[in-house]
Short mmCIF file of C-alpha atoms and ligand atoms in Angstrom, two decimals:
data_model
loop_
_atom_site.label_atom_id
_atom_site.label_comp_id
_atom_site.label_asym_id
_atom_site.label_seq_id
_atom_site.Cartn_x
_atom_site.Cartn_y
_atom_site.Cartn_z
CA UNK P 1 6.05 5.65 14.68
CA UNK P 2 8.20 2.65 14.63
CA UNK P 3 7.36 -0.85 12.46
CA UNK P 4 6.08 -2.57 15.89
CA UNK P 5 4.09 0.89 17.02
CA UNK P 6 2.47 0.55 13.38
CA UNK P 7 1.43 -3.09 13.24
CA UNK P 8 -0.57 -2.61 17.22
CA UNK P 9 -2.12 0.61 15.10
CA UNK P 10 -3.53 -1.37 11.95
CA UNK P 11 -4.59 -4.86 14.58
CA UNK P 12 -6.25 -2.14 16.70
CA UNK P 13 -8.24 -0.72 14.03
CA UNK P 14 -8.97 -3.97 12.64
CA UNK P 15 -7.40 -2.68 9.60
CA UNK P 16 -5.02 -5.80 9.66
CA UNK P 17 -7.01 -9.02 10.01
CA UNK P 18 -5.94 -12.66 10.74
CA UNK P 19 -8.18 -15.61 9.52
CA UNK P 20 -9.00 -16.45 5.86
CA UNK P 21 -9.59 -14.33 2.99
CA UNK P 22 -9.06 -14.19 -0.92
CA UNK P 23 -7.08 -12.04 -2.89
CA UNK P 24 -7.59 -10.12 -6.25
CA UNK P 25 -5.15 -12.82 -7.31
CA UNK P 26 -6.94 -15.38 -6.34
CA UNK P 27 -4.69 -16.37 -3.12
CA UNK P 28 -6.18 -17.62 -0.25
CA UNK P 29 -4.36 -15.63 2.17
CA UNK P 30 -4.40 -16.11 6.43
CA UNK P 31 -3.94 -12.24 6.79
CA UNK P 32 -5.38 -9.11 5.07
CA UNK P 33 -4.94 -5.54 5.45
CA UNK P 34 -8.43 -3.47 4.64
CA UNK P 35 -7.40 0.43 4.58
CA UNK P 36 -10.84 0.98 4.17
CA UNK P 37 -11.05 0.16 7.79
CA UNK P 38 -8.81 3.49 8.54
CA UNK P 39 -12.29 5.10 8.87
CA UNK P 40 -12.15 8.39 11.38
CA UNK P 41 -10.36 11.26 10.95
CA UNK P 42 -8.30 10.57 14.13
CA UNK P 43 -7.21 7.53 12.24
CA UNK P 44 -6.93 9.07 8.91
CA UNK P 45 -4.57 11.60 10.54
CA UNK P 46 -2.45 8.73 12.27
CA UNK P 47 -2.17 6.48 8.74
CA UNK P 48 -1.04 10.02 6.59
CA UNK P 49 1.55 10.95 9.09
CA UNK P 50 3.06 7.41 8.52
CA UNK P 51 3.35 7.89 4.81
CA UNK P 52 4.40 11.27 5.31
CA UNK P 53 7.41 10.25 7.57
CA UNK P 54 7.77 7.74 4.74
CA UNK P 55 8.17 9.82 2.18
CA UNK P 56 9.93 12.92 3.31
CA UNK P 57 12.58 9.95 4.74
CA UNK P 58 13.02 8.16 1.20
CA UNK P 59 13.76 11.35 -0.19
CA UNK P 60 11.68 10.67 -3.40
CA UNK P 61 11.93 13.47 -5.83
CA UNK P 62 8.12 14.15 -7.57
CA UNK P 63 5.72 16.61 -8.68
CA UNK P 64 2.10 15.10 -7.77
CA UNK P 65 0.96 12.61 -5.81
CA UNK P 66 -1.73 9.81 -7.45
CA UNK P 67 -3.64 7.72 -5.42
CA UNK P 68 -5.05 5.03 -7.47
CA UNK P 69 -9.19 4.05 -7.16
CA UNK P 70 -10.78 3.56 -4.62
CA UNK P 71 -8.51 3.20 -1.35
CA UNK P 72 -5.71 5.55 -3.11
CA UNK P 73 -7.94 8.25 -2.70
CA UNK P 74 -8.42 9.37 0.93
CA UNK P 75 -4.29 8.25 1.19
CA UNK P 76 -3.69 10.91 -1.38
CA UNK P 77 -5.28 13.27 0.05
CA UNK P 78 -4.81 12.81 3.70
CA UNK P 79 -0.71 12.53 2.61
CA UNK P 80 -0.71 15.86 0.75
CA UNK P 81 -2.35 17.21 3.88
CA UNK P 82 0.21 15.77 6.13
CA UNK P 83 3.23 16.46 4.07
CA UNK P 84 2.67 19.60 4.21
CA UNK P 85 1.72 20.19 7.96
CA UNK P 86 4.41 17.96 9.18
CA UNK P 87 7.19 18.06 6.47
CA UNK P 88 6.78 21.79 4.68
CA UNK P 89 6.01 20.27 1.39
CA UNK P 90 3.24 21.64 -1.03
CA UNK P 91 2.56 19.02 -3.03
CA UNK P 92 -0.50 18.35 -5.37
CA UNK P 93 -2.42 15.71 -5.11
CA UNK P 94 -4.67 13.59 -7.62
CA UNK P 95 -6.91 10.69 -8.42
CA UNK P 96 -8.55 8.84 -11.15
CA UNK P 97 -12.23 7.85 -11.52
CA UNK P 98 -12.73 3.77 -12.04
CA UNK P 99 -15.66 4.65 -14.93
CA UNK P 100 -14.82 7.87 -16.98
CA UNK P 101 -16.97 11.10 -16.66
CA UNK P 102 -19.09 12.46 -20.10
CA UNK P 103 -19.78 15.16 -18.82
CA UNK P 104 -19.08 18.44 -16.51
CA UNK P 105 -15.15 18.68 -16.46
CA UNK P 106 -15.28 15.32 -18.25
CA UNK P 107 -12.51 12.69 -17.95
CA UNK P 108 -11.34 10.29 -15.57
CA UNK P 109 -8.46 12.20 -13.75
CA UNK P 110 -9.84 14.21 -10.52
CA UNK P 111 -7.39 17.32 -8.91
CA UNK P 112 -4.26 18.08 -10.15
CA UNK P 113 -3.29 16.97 -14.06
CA UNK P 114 -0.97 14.11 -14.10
CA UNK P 115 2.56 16.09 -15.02
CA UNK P 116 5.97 15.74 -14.39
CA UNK P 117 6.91 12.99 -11.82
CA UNK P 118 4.30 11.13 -10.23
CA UNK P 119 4.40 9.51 -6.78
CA UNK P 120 2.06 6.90 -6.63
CA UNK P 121 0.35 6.17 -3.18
CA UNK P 122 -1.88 2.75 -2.53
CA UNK P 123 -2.11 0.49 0.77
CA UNK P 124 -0.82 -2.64 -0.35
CA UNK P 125 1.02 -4.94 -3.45
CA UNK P 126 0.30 -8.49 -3.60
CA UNK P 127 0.73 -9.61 -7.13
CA UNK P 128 1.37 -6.02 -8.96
CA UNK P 129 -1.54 -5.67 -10.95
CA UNK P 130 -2.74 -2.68 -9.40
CA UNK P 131 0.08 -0.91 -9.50
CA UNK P 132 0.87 -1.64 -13.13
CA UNK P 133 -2.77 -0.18 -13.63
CA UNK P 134 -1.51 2.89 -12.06
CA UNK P 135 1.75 3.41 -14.13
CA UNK P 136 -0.72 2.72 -17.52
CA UNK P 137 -3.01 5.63 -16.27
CA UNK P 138 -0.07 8.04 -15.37
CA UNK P 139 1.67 7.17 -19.03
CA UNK P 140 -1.37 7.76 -20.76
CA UNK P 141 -1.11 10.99 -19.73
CA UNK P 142 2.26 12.27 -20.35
CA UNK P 143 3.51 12.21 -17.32
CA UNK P 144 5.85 9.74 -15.55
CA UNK P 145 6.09 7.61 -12.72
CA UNK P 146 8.75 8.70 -9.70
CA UNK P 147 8.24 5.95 -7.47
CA UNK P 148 5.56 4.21 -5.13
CA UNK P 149 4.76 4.22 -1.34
CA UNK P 150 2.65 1.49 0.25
CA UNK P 151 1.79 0.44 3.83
CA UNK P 152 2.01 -2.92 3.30
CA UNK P 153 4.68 -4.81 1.08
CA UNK P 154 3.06 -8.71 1.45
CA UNK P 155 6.30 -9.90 -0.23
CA UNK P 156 4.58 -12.25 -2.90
CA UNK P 157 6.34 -13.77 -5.94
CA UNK P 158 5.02 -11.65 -8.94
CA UNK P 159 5.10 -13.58 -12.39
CA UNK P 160 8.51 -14.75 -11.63
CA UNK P 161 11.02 -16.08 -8.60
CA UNK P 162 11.25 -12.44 -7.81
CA UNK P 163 8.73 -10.22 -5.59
CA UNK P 164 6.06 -8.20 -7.02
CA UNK P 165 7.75 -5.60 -6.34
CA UNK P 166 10.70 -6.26 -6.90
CA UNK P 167 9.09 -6.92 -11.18
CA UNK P 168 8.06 -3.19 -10.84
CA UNK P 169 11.44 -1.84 -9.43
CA UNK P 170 12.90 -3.46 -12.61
CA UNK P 171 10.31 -2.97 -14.87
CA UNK P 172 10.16 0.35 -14.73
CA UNK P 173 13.39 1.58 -12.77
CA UNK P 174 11.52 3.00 -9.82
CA UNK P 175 11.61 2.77 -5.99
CA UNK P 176 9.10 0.77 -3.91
CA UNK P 177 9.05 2.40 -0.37
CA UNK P 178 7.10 0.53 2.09
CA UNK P 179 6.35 1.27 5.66
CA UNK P 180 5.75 -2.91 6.70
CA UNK P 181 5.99 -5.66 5.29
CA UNK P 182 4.88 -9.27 5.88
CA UNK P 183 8.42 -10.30 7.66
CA UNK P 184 7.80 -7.88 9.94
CA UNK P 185 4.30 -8.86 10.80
CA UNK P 186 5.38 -12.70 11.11
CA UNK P 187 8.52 -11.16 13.67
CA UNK P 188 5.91 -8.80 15.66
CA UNK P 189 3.56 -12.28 15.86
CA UNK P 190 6.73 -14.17 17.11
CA UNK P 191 7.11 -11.87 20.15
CA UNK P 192 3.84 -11.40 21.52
CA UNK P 193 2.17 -12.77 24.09
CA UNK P 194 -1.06 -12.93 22.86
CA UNK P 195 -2.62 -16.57 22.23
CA UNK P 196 -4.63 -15.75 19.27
CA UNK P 197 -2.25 -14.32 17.73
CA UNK P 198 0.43 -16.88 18.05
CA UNK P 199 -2.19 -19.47 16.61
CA UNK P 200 -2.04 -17.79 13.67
CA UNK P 201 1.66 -17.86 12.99
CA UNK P 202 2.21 -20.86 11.52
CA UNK P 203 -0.67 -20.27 8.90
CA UNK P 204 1.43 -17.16 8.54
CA UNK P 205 4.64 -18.90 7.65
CA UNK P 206 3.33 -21.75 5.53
CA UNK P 207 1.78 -18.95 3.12
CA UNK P 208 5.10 -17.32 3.23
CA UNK P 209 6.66 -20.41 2.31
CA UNK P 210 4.10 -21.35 -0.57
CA UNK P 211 4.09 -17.45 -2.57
CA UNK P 212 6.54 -15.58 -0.34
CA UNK P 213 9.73 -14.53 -1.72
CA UNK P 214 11.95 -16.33 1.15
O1 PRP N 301 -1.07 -6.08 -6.20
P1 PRP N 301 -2.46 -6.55 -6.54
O2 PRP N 301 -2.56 -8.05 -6.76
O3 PRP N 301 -3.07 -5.76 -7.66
O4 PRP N 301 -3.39 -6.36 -5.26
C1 PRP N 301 -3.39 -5.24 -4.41
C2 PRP N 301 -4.47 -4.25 -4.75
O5 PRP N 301 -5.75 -4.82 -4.58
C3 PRP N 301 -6.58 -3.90 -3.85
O6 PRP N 301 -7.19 -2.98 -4.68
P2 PRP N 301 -8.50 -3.23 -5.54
O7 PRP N 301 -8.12 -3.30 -6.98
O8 PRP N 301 -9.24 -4.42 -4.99
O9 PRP N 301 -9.33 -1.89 -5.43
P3 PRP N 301 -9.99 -1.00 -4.29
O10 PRP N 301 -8.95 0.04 -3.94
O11 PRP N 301 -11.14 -0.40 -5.02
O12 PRP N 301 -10.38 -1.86 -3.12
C4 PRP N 301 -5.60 -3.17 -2.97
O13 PRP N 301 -6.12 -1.91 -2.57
C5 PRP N 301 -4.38 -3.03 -3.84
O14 PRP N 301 -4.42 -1.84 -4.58
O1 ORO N 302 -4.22 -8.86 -2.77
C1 ORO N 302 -5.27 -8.26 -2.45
O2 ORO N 302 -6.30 -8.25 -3.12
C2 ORO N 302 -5.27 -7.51 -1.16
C3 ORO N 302 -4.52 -7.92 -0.10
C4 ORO N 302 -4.60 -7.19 1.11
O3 ORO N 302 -3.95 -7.50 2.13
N1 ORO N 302 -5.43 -6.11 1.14
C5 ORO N 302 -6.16 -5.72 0.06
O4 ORO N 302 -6.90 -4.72 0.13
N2 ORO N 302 -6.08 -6.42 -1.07
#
């Protein structure tokens, strides 16, 4: 599926939303992306082959797959499934609890133990923080981070001129693979024809402007 196939996929779904919403940062943002909203299996199914495609095309050596509370979870597992349908690749797949467990099998790591190199999965970066989280978690528990794949790279200055992500590429000497990001949304809203969606654009470019990286 190509970047223009992807974006009609997430405005269909209503996954991707234009109008007025705030962030974990704080932001008051004109667009947001809910992957909660990816909520049938037909969808589900759709969403994992994306990241799949991603994946097997960045050519991202790991060992597990982590998909970070709460929306990390079904991408996790839905990716592990598609990997290895569509790409023959066996991967295991894992997730951590928000609030630890005292009891049963204890702990706040669910599936496979955090080892090796770990490929971290989520739906979006704005400022970072989650993904930080993320690297903490799979630190803590001896393993290390391999990389991280996202739908949606918004392109937002992290704590300095550069982009979130581009802190965590340096931070921690890892790739960032991402299958949109907010350029192309703004170029997809250039071309089409649709009214509503044209109104939106120059809301679009003004945030750009104000925590965008260009
Ligand atoms: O880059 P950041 O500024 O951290 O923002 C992006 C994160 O915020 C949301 O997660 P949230 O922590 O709200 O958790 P959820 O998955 O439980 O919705 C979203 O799913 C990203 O993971
Ligand atoms: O920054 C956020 O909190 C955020 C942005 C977005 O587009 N989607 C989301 O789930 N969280």
């Amino acid at each position: 599926m190509d970047k223009n196939h992807f974006i009609e996929f997430v405005m269909q779904t209503g996954v991707l939303k234009l109008g007025e919403f705030t962030l974990k940062s704080g932001r008051q943002s004109p667009y947001f992306f809910n992957a909660g909203l990816f909520n049938t299996g037909a969808q589900l199914s759709t969403l994992a082959n994306g990241y799949a495609s991603a994946i097997a095309e960045s050519g991202l050596d790991f060992d597990v797959l982590f998909g970070p509370a709460y929306k990390g979870i079904p991408l996790a597992a839905t990716t592990s499934v598609a990997l290895a349908n569509n790409h023959q690749l066996d991967k295991p797949y894992a997730f951590n609890r928000k609030e630890a467990k005292d009891h049963g099998e204890g702990g706040n790591i669910v599936g496979h133990p955090l080892q090796g190199k770990v490929l971290i999965i989520d739906d979006v970066i704005t400022a970072g923080t989650a993904i930080r989280e993320a690297i903490d978690i799979i630190k803590a528990n001896g393993a290390e981070p391999a990389g991280v794949v996202i739908a949606l790279d918004r392109m937002e200055k992290g704590k300095t001129e550069l982009s979130a992500i581009q802190e965590v590429e340096r931070d921690y000497g890892i790739p960032v693979v991402s299958i949109i990001s907010l350029n192309d949304i703004i170029d997809y809203l250039q071309t089409s024809e649709d009214e509503q969606n044209q109104s939106y654009l120059s809301a679009m470019q003004t945030y750009r402007q104000e925590y965008g990286i260009n």
